[in-house]
Amino acid sequence: MAQRELLSGLPVDWQKLKTMYYYMVLSRKLDERMWILNRQGKASFVISCQGQEGAQVGVALAMDPSVDWITPYYRDLAVVLVFGMTPREVMLGFLAKRDDPSSGGRQMPAHYGHRAKHIMTGSSPVTTQVAHAAGLALTMKLRGLPGIAASFLGEGSTSQGEFHESLNFAAVHKLPLIVVVENNGYAISVPQIHQMAVVNVADKASGYGIPGVVVQGSDPLAVYEATMAARERALRGEGPTLIEAKTYRYTPHSSDDDDKTYRSRGELMREKADDPIVVFRNWLMTQKQWDDQQENTLLKKVREVVDDATDYAEQAPYPDPSTLMDHVYYSPRA
Amino acid sequence: MAKVKLTPELLKEIYYYMALSRALDDRMWILNRQGRAPVVYSANGHEATQVGAAMALNRGEDWIVPYYRDLAMVIAYGETPREVMLHLLGRADDPNSGGRQMPAHWGLKRRHIMTTGSVVATQDVHAAGLALASKVLKDGRVSLASFGEGSTSQGEFHEALNFASVHKLPVIFLNENNGYAISVPARKQMAIMDVAARAQGYGIPGVIVDGNDPIKVYEVTQEAAERARRGEGPTLIEAKTYRFVPHSSDDDDRAYRSREEVAEWKKRDPVITFEKRLIDEKVMTQDELKAMQQRIKDEVNDATDFAEKAPLPDPSTLGRYVYAE
Amino acid sequence: MAVMSYLEAIRETLRQELRRDSRIIIYGEDVGVRGGVFRVTEGLQKEFGEDRVIDSPLAEAAIVGTAIGAAINGLRPIPEIQFADFIFPAINQIVEEAARIRYRSNGEFGVPLVIRAPFGGGVHGALYHSQSVEAFFAHVPGLKVVIPGTPYDAKGLLASAVEDEDPVLYFEHKAAYRSLKGEVPEERYLIPIGKADLKRSGKDVSIITYGLMVSYALKAAETLEKEGISVEILDLRSIRPLDVEMILDTARKTGKVLVVHEDNLTGGVGGEISALIAEHALFDLDAPIRRLAGPDVPAMPYSPPLEHAFMITSDKITEAARDLAKF
């Protein structure tokens, strides 16, 4: 990343770049805490964003949460944090507590949803969210709303029929949509070569007559720029863009997976050399925008936030079993 | 394409199936308008694509997984006019379904024509599966799925092409692009000009061919089949063509396309232009042509009479073949 | 005879079948190198190669649809759907195609196909990793649905499913994978599809159930025996076709029937069983038929108090059977 042109002529807003870094670190630290809680037996399941923070923050910060909508997938912790979900809310969901805004403790962790924050509720069958995002974007187009929708998915999900159906629909109707594929090379254990016969997911864009853009996920600025361009295109009424962020996950698929069965430690180590957080921090430092003191202050702040969220969620009540039958159908809220 | 050897016999055979299909098709509409056949789906206009593709395969050995418009393809593949008419009229001896399915839902195991349903694009996946078995069993067979451009919007189209390209399966995806999915024009179906452009997303060749020229379709299909047999994987062929009739006997196409547009395409009617070409190039004499046309007429009459006299299924068979017997 | 877990019984049967018949292939998401997310297919790719144990792209409609084509061209595919909850994108291929192909072709084409899928809850899987989906498929003529409740049955039913000429859905309870153990003979044997099994003989109350619930019901029966209540347990093993004769026999014998399933109550298999008994054995009953089933919420929630409130347990079965015995 050191060789890149600085923001390709975009005005440099160092505060925004520091915000970018903050969210990358915050999501990494929250994620690490989740694994600790899992290993302590306090949480039955973790699914991680680790390694993909650069791609996630780069996209999310190029969006406007006041008018835009997102349909994230289970790896998008950094995306939902940028969109305004608080660390406390994240931990409430993680520990399946009553006040979890995503599902009141009904869904597995990382199935994010937050109406007020424009985060569409998601499920576990992959790729349904891309169709939902196209639908959100259709409403924006039909009603002349100022925002766009962005949908996030892994590269494995691009094999699903709904990926194709959604992109085709959005392209025909020129919907204000960005489809972000966080390509980490594996669908659980299945490597990309068994998933598709093309090198780049972005190659699929030509079949829909839309732009397909490849960006390096460890370079949040590149992701940010690509997203800004896609968003502007969408707002101009020119239709969707497919963005492929090349990335890698540093953890197993989930706390129930063992990735040693399908990828080597050497590969993992090589990939970790491109850790988006480290790369970005070093770059900020070479730009004289960051130093050890700022780093320590940030880490302390993040630790406090993560501790607070953990304590808060641990002390929060579980849902009452009597609420099992609530919300099967519409009922006016009290 | 120098390697293609099109003998006069083969050219005549191609014409014969195209003309036979058209004649059967025309008869079906008459039967429908007379109230003797409840519904008709036509190949009318698509004959060149269908016969060109079928003749390039090892007929009866390679699998075809057709769609409802493929009358010309299935007769070129060995389904007889009598069998077609038994199917149209829902007779007990209809080999496609014993009168259970709507007309034009082909399936003839004897000739390796896979059974087909009404939900579009399911057949794309089946063709990939047939090819998967051929790859595992090393039986040398190629599978061909055909479908309209509208069905390329279905998820199963995508899943089939992706699966087949990842596993380099011996399969051909033949799109008969007639520009309309019932009433919806292609520009509302996809944001690209050519279905073939979708091939790039799967890392496979996408070939565009004039669907009203049976020789060109024959050539590209033959090439795709050779590629498949060499283990190099699938090909997507887009044959640009047109249907001259409404979607079905229950449709009225005046609501969505102009008479001028239909007339313009009819100038390139594949049966008429190919007939003229065979005469002009002296592949066939006028006498031969007349004899063949008489033979076709006789066959259609025979098939109609045969099917009309054939028994309907016995109501007591309603519950049969839910499971293996 | 070796003692095996439910999971091992399934894996060893797959291995035995793959060795026995070279036409059999297995494929699905993560079934190859990873050996499946539950490790059911562990080691199979190594033994049989990548052509017979295939990691497929992440696309359920393609997994089932290609299996249909492969079956018709001479293979015997055993596709896996990673979780039963993810079977719905393939409904079109299963219901519209596989189930109807024989009928629509007047018997000419058939689809010998076994679709395996882990199902059921109680494993903190939440709404999309806990579902019981059998009733959707039990409704469809042309399909067969089997759900083994013991390692022994898991083997015999899987072998029968592989031999069957029609599409069979073979559902495996996730919570049973490692918790259920039992003796499993090494040699191949078949348990006919459509044949129920009397897992325990009794005279006061009949419990009709299947899958994981069989073991829960057996535990409940032991508790009740100490209270002087004699419980008979009928394990359906096949949900479609149902063993009507054995259902009616046990209903007539005890006169009191409790149907148990984890799947949602309304439209569940219990409704069909109750209807059969009401139609054919109403006057042999001494009490109204009782159903104990998953509550009518869309799926099982994640948070422990909610999951527990949903899940059928041995205690809940004991209580329901005791009530019924006292009627």
Coordinates of N, CA, C and O in Angstrom, one line a residue, chain B residues 58-128:
Chain B
N58 N -24.4 -36.9 -31.1 CA -24.6 -38.4 -31.4 C -26.0 -38.8 -30.9 O -26.2 -39.1 -29.7
R59 N -26.9 -38.7 -31.9 CA -28.3 -38.7 -31.5 C -28.7 -40.1 -30.9 O -28.3 -41.1 -31.4
G60 N -29.4 -40.0 -29.8 CA -29.9 -41.2 -29.1 C -28.9 -41.7 -28.1 O -29.2 -42.5 -27.3
E61 N -27.7 -41.2 -28.2 CA -26.6 -41.6 -27.2 C -26.3 -40.4 -26.3 O -26.5 -40.5 -25.1
D62 N -25.9 -39.2 -26.9 CA -25.8 -38.0 -26.1 C -27.2 -37.7 -25.5 O -28.2 -38.0 -26.2
W63 N -27.2 -37.0 -24.4 CA -28.5 -36.6 -23.8 C -28.9 -35.2 -24.3 O -28.0 -34.3 -24.3
I64 N -30.2 -35.1 -24.5 CA -30.7 -33.7 -24.7 C -31.7 -33.5 -23.6 O -32.4 -34.4 -23.2
V65 N -31.7 -32.3 -23.1 CA -32.7 -31.9 -22.0 C -33.4 -30.6 -22.6 O -33.0 -29.5 -22.4
P66 N -34.5 -30.9 -23.4 CA -35.1 -29.8 -24.1 C -36.0 -29.0 -23.3 O -36.3 -29.3 -22.1
Y67 N -36.6 -27.9 -23.9 CA -37.7 -27.2 -23.2 C -38.9 -27.3 -24.1 O -38.8 -27.9 -25.2
Y68 N -40.0 -26.6 -23.7 CA -41.2 -26.9 -24.4 C -41.3 -26.4 -25.8 O -42.2 -26.8 -26.5
R69 N -40.3 -25.6 -26.3 CA -40.4 -25.1 -27.6 C -39.7 -26.1 -28.6 O -39.6 -25.8 -29.8
D70 N -39.1 -27.2 -28.1 CA -38.2 -28.0 -28.9 C -38.8 -29.1 -29.7 O -38.2 -30.2 -29.8
L71 N -39.9 -28.9 -30.3 CA -40.5 -29.9 -31.2 C -39.5 -30.4 -32.3 O -39.3 -31.6 -32.4
A72 N -38.9 -29.5 -33.0 CA -38.0 -29.9 -34.1 C -36.8 -30.6 -33.5 O -36.3 -31.6 -34.2
M73 N -36.4 -30.2 -32.3 CA -35.2 -30.9 -31.8 C -35.6 -32.4 -31.4 O -34.8 -33.3 -31.7
V74 N -36.7 -32.6 -30.8 CA -37.0 -33.9 -30.4 C -37.3 -34.8 -31.6 O -37.0 -36.0 -31.5
I75 N -37.9 -34.3 -32.6 CA -38.2 -35.2 -33.8 C -36.9 -35.5 -34.5 O -36.6 -36.6 -35.0
A76 N -36.0 -34.5 -34.6 CA -34.7 -34.8 -35.1 C -33.9 -35.8 -34.3 O -33.0 -36.5 -34.8
Y77 N -34.3 -35.9 -33.0 CA -33.6 -36.8 -32.1 C -34.3 -38.2 -32.1 O -33.8 -39.1 -31.4
G78 N -35.4 -38.3 -32.8 CA -35.9 -39.6 -32.9 C -37.3 -39.9 -32.4 O -37.8 -41.0 -32.4
E79 N -37.9 -38.8 -31.8 CA -39.3 -39.0 -31.4 C -40.2 -38.9 -32.7 O -40.0 -38.1 -33.6
T80 N -41.1 -39.9 -32.9 CA -41.8 -40.0 -34.2 C -43.0 -39.1 -34.2 O -43.5 -38.7 -33.1
P81 N -43.5 -38.7 -35.3 CA -44.7 -37.9 -35.4 C -45.9 -38.5 -34.7 O -46.7 -37.8 -34.0
R82 N -46.0 -39.8 -34.8 CA -47.1 -40.4 -34.0 C -47.0 -40.2 -32.5 O -47.9 -39.9 -31.8
E83 N -45.8 -40.3 -32.0 CA -45.5 -40.1 -30.6 C -45.8 -38.7 -30.2 O -46.4 -38.4 -29.1
V84 N -45.4 -37.7 -31.1 CA -45.7 -36.3 -30.8 C -47.2 -36.1 -30.7 O -47.7 -35.4 -29.8
M85 N -48.0 -36.7 -31.6 CA -49.4 -36.5 -31.6 C -50.1 -37.2 -30.4 O -51.1 -36.7 -29.9
L86 N -49.6 -38.3 -30.1 CA -50.1 -39.0 -28.9 C -50.0 -38.1 -27.7 O -50.9 -38.0 -26.8
H87 N -48.9 -37.4 -27.6 CA -48.6 -36.5 -26.5 C -49.5 -35.3 -26.5 O -50.1 -35.0 -25.5
L88 N -49.6 -34.7 -27.7 CA -50.5 -33.6 -27.8 C -51.9 -33.9 -27.4 O -52.5 -33.1 -26.7
L89 N -52.4 -35.1 -27.7 CA -53.8 -35.4 -27.4 C -53.9 -36.1 -26.1 O -55.0 -36.6 -25.8
G90 N -52.8 -36.3 -25.3 CA -52.9 -36.8 -24.0 C -53.4 -38.3 -24.0 O -54.2 -38.7 -23.2
R91 N -52.8 -39.1 -24.9 CA -53.3 -40.5 -25.0 C -52.5 -41.4 -24.1 O -51.4 -41.1 -23.7
A92 N -53.0 -42.6 -23.9 CA -52.4 -43.6 -23.0 C -51.0 -43.9 -23.4 O -50.1 -44.1 -22.6
D93 N -50.8 -44.0 -24.7 CA -49.5 -44.5 -25.2 C -48.5 -43.3 -25.5 O -47.5 -43.6 -26.1
D94 N -48.8 -42.1 -25.1 CA -47.9 -41.0 -25.2 C -46.6 -41.4 -24.4 O -46.6 -41.6 -23.2
P95 N -45.5 -41.6 -25.1 CA -44.3 -42.1 -24.5 C -43.6 -41.0 -23.6 O -42.7 -41.3 -22.8
N96 N -44.0 -39.8 -23.8 CA -43.4 -38.7 -23.0 C -43.9 -38.7 -21.6 O -43.2 -38.4 -20.6
S97 N -45.2 -39.0 -21.4 CA -45.8 -38.9 -20.1 C -47.1 -39.7 -19.9 O -47.7 -39.6 -18.8
G98 N -47.4 -40.5 -20.9 CA -48.7 -41.2 -20.7 C -49.9 -40.3 -20.5 O -50.9 -40.6 -19.8
G99 N -49.8 -39.1 -21.1 CA -50.9 -38.2 -21.0 C -51.0 -37.4 -19.7 O -52.0 -36.8 -19.4
R100 N -49.9 -37.5 -19.0 CA -50.0 -36.8 -17.7 C -49.6 -35.3 -17.8 O -50.0 -34.5 -17.0
Q101 N -48.6 -35.0 -18.6 CA -48.2 -33.6 -18.7 C -48.9 -32.9 -19.8 O -49.4 -33.5 -20.7
M102 N -48.7 -31.6 -19.8 CA -49.2 -30.7 -20.9 C -48.4 -31.1 -22.1 O -47.3 -31.6 -22.0
P103 N -48.9 -30.8 -23.3 CA -48.1 -31.0 -24.5 C -46.8 -30.2 -24.4 O -46.7 -29.2 -23.7
A104 N -45.9 -30.8 -25.2 CA -44.5 -30.2 -25.3 C -43.7 -30.3 -24.1 O -42.7 -29.6 -23.9
H105 N -44.0 -31.2 -23.2 CA -43.2 -31.5 -22.1 C -42.5 -32.9 -22.4 O -43.0 -33.9 -22.0
W106 N -41.4 -32.7 -23.2 CA -40.8 -33.9 -23.8 C -40.1 -34.8 -22.8 O -39.8 -34.4 -21.7
G107 N -39.8 -36.0 -23.2 CA -39.1 -37.0 -22.4 C -39.2 -38.3 -23.1 O -40.3 -38.9 -23.2
L108 N -38.1 -38.9 -23.5 CA -38.2 -40.2 -24.3 C -36.9 -40.9 -23.9 O -35.8 -40.6 -24.6
K109 N -37.0 -41.8 -23.0 CA -35.7 -42.4 -22.5 C -35.0 -43.2 -23.6 O -33.8 -43.1 -23.7
R110 N -35.8 -43.9 -24.4 CA -35.2 -44.7 -25.5 C -34.2 -43.9 -26.4 O -33.2 -44.4 -26.8
R111 N -34.5 -42.6 -26.6 CA -33.7 -41.7 -27.4 C -32.8 -40.8 -26.6 O -32.2 -39.8 -27.1
H112 N -32.7 -41.0 -25.3 CA -32.0 -40.1 -24.4 C -32.5 -38.7 -24.4 O -31.7 -37.7 -24.5
I113 N -33.8 -38.6 -24.4 CA -34.4 -37.2 -24.2 C -34.9 -37.2 -22.8 O -35.8 -37.9 -22.4
M114 N -34.3 -36.4 -22.0 CA -34.6 -36.3 -20.6 C -36.0 -35.7 -20.4 O -36.4 -34.8 -21.1
T115 N -36.7 -36.3 -19.4 CA -38.1 -35.7 -19.1 C -38.0 -34.3 -18.5 O -37.0 -34.0 -17.8
T116 N -38.9 -33.5 -18.8 CA -38.9 -32.1 -18.5 C -40.2 -31.6 -17.8 O -41.2 -32.0 -18.2
G117 N -40.0 -30.6 -16.9 CA -41.2 -30.1 -16.3 C -41.5 -28.7 -16.8 O -41.0 -28.3 -17.8
S118 N -42.4 -28.0 -16.1 CA -42.8 -26.7 -16.6 C -42.0 -25.5 -16.0 O -42.0 -24.4 -16.5
V119 N -41.3 -25.8 -14.9 CA -40.6 -24.7 -14.2 C -39.3 -24.5 -14.9 O -38.4 -25.4 -15.0
V120 N -39.1 -23.3 -15.5 CA -38.0 -23.1 -16.4 C -36.6 -23.1 -15.7 O -36.6 -22.7 -14.5
A121 N -35.6 -23.5 -16.4 CA -34.2 -23.5 -15.9 C -33.9 -24.7 -15.1 O -32.7 -25.0 -14.8
T122 N -34.8 -25.5 -14.7 CA -34.5 -26.7 -13.9 C -33.7 -27.7 -14.8 O -32.8 -28.4 -14.3
Q123 N -33.9 -27.6 -16.1 CA -33.3 -28.6 -17.0 C -31.8 -28.2 -17.2 O -31.0 -29.1 -17.5
D124 N -31.4 -27.0 -16.9 CA -30.0 -26.6 -17.0 C -29.2 -27.4 -16.0 O -28.1 -27.9 -16.3
V125 N -29.7 -27.5 -14.8 CA -29.0 -28.3 -13.8 C -29.0 -29.8 -14.1 O -28.0 -30.4 -13.8
H126 N -30.1 -30.2 -14.6 CA -30.2 -31.7 -14.9 C -29.1 -32.0 -16.0 O -28.5 -33.1 -15.9
A127 N -29.0 -31.2 -17.0 CA -28.0 -31.4 -18.0 C -26.6 -31.5 -17.4 O -25.7 -32.3 -17.7
A128 N -26.3 -30.6 -16.4 CA -25.0 -30.6 -15.7 C -24.9 -31.9 -15.0 O -23.8 -32.5 -14.9

